[in-house]
mmCIF file of N, CA and C in Angstrom:
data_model
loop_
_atom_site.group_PDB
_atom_site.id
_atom_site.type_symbol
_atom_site.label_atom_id
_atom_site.label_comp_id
_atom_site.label_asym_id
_atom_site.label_seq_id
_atom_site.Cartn_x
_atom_site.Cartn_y
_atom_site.Cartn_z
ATOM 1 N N UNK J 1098 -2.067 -7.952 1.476
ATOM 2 C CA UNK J 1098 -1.849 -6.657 0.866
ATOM 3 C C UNK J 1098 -2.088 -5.578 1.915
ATOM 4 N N UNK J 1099 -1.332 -4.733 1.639
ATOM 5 C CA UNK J 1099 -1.336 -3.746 2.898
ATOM 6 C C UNK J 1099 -2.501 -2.393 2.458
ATOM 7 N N UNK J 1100 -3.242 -1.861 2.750
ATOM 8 C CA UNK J 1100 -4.450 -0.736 2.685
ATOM 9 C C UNK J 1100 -3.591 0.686 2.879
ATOM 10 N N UNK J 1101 -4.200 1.110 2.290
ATOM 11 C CA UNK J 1101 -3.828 2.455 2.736
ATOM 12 C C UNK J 1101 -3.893 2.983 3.593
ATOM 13 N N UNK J 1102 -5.036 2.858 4.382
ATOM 14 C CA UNK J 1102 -5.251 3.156 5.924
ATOM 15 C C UNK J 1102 -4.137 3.004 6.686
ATOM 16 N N UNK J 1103 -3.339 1.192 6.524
ATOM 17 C CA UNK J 1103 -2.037 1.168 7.148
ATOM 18 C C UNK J 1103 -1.113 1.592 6.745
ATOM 19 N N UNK J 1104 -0.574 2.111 5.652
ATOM 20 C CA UNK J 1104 0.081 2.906 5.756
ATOM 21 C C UNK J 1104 0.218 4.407 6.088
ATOM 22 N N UNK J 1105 -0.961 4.801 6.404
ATOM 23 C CA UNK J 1105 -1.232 6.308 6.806
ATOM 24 C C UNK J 1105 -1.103 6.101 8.358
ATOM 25 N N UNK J 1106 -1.487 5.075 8.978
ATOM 26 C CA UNK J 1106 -1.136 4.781 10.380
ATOM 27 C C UNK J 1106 0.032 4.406 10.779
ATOM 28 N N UNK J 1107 1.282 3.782 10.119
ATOM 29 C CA UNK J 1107 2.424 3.528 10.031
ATOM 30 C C UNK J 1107 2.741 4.908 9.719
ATOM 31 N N UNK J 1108 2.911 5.799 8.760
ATOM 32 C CA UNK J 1108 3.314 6.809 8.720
ATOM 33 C C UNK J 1108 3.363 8.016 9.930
ATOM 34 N N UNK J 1109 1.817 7.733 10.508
ATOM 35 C CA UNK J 1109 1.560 8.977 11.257
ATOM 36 C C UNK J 1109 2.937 8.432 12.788
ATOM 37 N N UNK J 1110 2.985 7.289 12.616
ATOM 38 C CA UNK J 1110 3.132 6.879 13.929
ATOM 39 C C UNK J 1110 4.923 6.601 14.240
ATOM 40 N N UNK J 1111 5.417 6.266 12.750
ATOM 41 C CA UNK J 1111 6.865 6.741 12.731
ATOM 42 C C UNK J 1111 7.217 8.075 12.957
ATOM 43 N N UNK J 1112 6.342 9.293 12.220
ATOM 44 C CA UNK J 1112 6.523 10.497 12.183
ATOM 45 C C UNK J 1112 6.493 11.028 13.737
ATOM 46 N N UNK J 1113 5.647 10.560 14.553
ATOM 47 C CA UNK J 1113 5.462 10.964 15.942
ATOM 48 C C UNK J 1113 6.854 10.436 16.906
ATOM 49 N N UNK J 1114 7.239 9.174 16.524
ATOM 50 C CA UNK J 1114 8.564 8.840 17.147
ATOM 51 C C UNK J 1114 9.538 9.374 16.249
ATOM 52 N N UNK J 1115 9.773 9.911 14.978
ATOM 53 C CA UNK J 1115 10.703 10.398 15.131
ATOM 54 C C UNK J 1115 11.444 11.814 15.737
ATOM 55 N N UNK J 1116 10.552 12.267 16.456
ATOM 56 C CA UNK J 1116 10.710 13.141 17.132
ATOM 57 C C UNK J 1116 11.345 13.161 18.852
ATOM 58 N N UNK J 1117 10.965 11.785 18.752
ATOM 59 C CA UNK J 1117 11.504 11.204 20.590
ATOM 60 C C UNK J 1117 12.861 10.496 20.665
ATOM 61 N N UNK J 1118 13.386 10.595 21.203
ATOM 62 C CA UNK J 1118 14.559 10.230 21.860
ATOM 63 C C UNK J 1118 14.184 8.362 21.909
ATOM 64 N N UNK J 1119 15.259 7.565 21.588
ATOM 65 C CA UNK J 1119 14.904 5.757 21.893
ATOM 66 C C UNK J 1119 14.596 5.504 23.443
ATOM 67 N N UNK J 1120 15.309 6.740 24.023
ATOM 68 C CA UNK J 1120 16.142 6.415 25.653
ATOM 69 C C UNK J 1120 14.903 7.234 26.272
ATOM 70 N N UNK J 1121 14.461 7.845 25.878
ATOM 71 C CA UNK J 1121 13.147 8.696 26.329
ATOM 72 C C UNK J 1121 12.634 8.187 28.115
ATOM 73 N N UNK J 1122 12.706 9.047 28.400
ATOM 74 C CA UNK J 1122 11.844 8.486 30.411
ATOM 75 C C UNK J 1122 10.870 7.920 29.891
ATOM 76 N N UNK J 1123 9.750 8.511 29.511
ATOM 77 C CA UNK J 1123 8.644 8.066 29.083
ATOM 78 C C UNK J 1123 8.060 7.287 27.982
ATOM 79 N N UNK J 1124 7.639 6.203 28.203
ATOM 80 C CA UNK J 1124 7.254 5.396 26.913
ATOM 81 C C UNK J 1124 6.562 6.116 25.602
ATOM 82 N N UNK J 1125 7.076 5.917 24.812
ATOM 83 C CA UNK J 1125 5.591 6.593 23.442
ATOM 84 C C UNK J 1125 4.999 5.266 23.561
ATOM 85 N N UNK J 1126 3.949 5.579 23.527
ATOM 86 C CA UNK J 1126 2.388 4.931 23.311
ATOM 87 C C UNK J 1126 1.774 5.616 22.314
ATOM 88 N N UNK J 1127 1.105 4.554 21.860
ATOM 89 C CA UNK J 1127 0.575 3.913 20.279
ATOM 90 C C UNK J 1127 -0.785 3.726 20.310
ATOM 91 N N UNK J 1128 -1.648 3.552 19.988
ATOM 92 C CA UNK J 1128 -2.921 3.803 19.826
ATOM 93 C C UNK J 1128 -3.229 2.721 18.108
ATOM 94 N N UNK J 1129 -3.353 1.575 18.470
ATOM 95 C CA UNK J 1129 -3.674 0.781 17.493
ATOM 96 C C UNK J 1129 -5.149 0.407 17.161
ATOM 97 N N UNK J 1130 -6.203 0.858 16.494
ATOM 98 C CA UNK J 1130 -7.537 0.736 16.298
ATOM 99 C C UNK J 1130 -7.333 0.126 14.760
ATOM 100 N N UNK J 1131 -8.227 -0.754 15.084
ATOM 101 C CA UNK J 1131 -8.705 -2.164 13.937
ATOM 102 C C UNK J 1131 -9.509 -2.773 13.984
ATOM 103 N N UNK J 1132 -10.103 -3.075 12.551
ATOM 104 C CA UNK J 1132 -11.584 -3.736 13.290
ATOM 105 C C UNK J 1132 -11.115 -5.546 13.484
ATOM 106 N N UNK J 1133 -9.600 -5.914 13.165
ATOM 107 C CA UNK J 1133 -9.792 -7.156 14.225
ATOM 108 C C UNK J 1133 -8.612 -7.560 14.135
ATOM 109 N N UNK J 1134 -7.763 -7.848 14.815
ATOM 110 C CA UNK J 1134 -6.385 -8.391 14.814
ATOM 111 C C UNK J 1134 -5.620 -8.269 13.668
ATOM 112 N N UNK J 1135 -4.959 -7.894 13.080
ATOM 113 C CA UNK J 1135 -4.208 -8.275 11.421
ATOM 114 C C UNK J 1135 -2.646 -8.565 11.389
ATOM 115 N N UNK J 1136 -2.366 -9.468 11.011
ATOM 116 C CA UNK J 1136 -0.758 -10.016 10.991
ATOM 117 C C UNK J 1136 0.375 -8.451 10.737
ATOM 118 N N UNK J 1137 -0.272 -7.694 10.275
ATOM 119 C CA UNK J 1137 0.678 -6.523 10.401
ATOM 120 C C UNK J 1137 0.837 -5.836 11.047
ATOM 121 N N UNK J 1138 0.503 -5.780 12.573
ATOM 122 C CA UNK J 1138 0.883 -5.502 13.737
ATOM 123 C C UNK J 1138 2.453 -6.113 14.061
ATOM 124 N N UNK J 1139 2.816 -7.622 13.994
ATOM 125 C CA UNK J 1139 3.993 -8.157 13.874
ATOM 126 C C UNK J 1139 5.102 -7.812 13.040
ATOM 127 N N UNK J 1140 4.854 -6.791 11.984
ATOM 128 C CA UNK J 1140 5.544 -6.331 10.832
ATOM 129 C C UNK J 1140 5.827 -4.680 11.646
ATOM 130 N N UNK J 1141 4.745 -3.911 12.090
ATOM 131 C CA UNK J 1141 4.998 -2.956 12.715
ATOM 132 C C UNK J 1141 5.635 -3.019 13.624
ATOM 133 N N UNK J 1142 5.158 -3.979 14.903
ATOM 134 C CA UNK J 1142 6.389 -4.249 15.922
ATOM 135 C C UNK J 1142 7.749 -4.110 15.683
ATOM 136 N N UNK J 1143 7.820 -5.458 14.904
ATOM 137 C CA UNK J 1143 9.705 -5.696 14.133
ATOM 138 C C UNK J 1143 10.086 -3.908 13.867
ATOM 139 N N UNK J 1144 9.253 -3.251 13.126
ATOM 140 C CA UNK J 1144 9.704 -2.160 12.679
ATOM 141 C C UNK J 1144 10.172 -0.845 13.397
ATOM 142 N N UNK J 1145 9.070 -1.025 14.626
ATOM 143 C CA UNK J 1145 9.857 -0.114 15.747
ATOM 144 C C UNK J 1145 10.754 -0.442 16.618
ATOM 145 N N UNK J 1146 10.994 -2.155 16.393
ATOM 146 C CA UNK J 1146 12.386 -2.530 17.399
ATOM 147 C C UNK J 1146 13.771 -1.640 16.605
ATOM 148 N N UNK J 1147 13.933 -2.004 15.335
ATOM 149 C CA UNK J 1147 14.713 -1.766 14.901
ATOM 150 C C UNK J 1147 14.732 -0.339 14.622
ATOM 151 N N UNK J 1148 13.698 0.543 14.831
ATOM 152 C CA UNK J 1148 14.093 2.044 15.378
ATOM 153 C C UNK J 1148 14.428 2.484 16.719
ATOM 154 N N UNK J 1149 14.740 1.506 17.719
ATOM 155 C CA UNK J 1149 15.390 1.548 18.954
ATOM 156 C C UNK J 1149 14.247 1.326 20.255
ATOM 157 N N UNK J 1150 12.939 1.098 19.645
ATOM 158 C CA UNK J 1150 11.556 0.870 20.396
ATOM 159 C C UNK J 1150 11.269 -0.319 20.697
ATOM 160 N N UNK J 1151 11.553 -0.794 22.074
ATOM 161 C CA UNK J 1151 11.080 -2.131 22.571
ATOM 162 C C UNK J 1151 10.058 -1.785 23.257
ATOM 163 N N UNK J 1152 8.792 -3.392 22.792
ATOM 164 C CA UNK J 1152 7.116 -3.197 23.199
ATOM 165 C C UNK J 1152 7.547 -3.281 24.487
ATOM 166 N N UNK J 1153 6.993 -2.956 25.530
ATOM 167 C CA UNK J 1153 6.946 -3.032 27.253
ATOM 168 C C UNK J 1153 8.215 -2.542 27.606
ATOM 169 N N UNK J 1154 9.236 -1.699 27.043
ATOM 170 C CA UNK J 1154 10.074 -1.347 28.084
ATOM 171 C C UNK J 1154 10.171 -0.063 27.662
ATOM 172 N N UNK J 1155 10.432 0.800 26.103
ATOM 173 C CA UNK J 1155 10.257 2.322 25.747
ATOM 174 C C UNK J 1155 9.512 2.434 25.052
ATOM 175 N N UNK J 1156 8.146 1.282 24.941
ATOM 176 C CA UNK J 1156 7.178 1.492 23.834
ATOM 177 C C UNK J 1156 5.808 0.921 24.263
ATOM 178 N N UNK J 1157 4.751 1.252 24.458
ATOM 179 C CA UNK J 1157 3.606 1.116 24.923
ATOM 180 C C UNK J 1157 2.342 0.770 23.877
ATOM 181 N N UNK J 1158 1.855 -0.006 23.176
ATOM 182 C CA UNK J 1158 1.048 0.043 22.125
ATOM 183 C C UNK J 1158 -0.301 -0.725 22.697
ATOM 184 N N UNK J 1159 -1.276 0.114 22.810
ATOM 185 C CA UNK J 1159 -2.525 -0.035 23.112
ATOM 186 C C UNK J 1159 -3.114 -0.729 21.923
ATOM 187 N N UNK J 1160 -3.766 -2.012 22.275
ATOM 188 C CA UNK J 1160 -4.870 -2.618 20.776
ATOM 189 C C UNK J 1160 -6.459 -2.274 21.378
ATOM 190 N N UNK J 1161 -6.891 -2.032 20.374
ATOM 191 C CA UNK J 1161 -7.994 -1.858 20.583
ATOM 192 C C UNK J 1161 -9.037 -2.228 19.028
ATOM 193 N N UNK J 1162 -10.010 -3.071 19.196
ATOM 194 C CA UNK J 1162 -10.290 -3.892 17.999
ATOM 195 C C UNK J 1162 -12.199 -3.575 18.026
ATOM 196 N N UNK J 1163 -12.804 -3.273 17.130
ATOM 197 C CA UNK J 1163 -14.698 -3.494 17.204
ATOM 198 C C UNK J 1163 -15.113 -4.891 17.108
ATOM 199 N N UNK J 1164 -14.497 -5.649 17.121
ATOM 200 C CA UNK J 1164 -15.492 -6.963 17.476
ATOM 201 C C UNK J 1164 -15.896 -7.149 18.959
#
């Protein structure tokens, strides 16, 4: 089940790319804080490919986890 938290972080974080260009010089970078790995990172990924955002080439997503 997905939290609200993730969707307020999915939200904030579509809303910030939709403002950028796919082709952009500069990567958007992502800022992922969790307190520990969660399978919906793989659901987010998929989700910014198909908004024109590939991880390591126009898309940068930092993990960062408290354990």
């Amino acid at each position: 089940m997905i939290g609200r938290r993730h969707v307020v972080l999915v939200a904030a974080a579509l809303a910030a790319a939709a403002g950028r260009r796919a082709d952009a010089q500069t990567p958007l970078r992502i800022g992922w804080l969790s307190i520990s790995p969660h399978p919906f990172v793989d659901t987010f990924r998929d989700r910014m490919q198909q908004l024109g955002y590939v991880d390591g080439k126009n898309l940068v997503i930092e993990y960062r986890y408290a354990q």
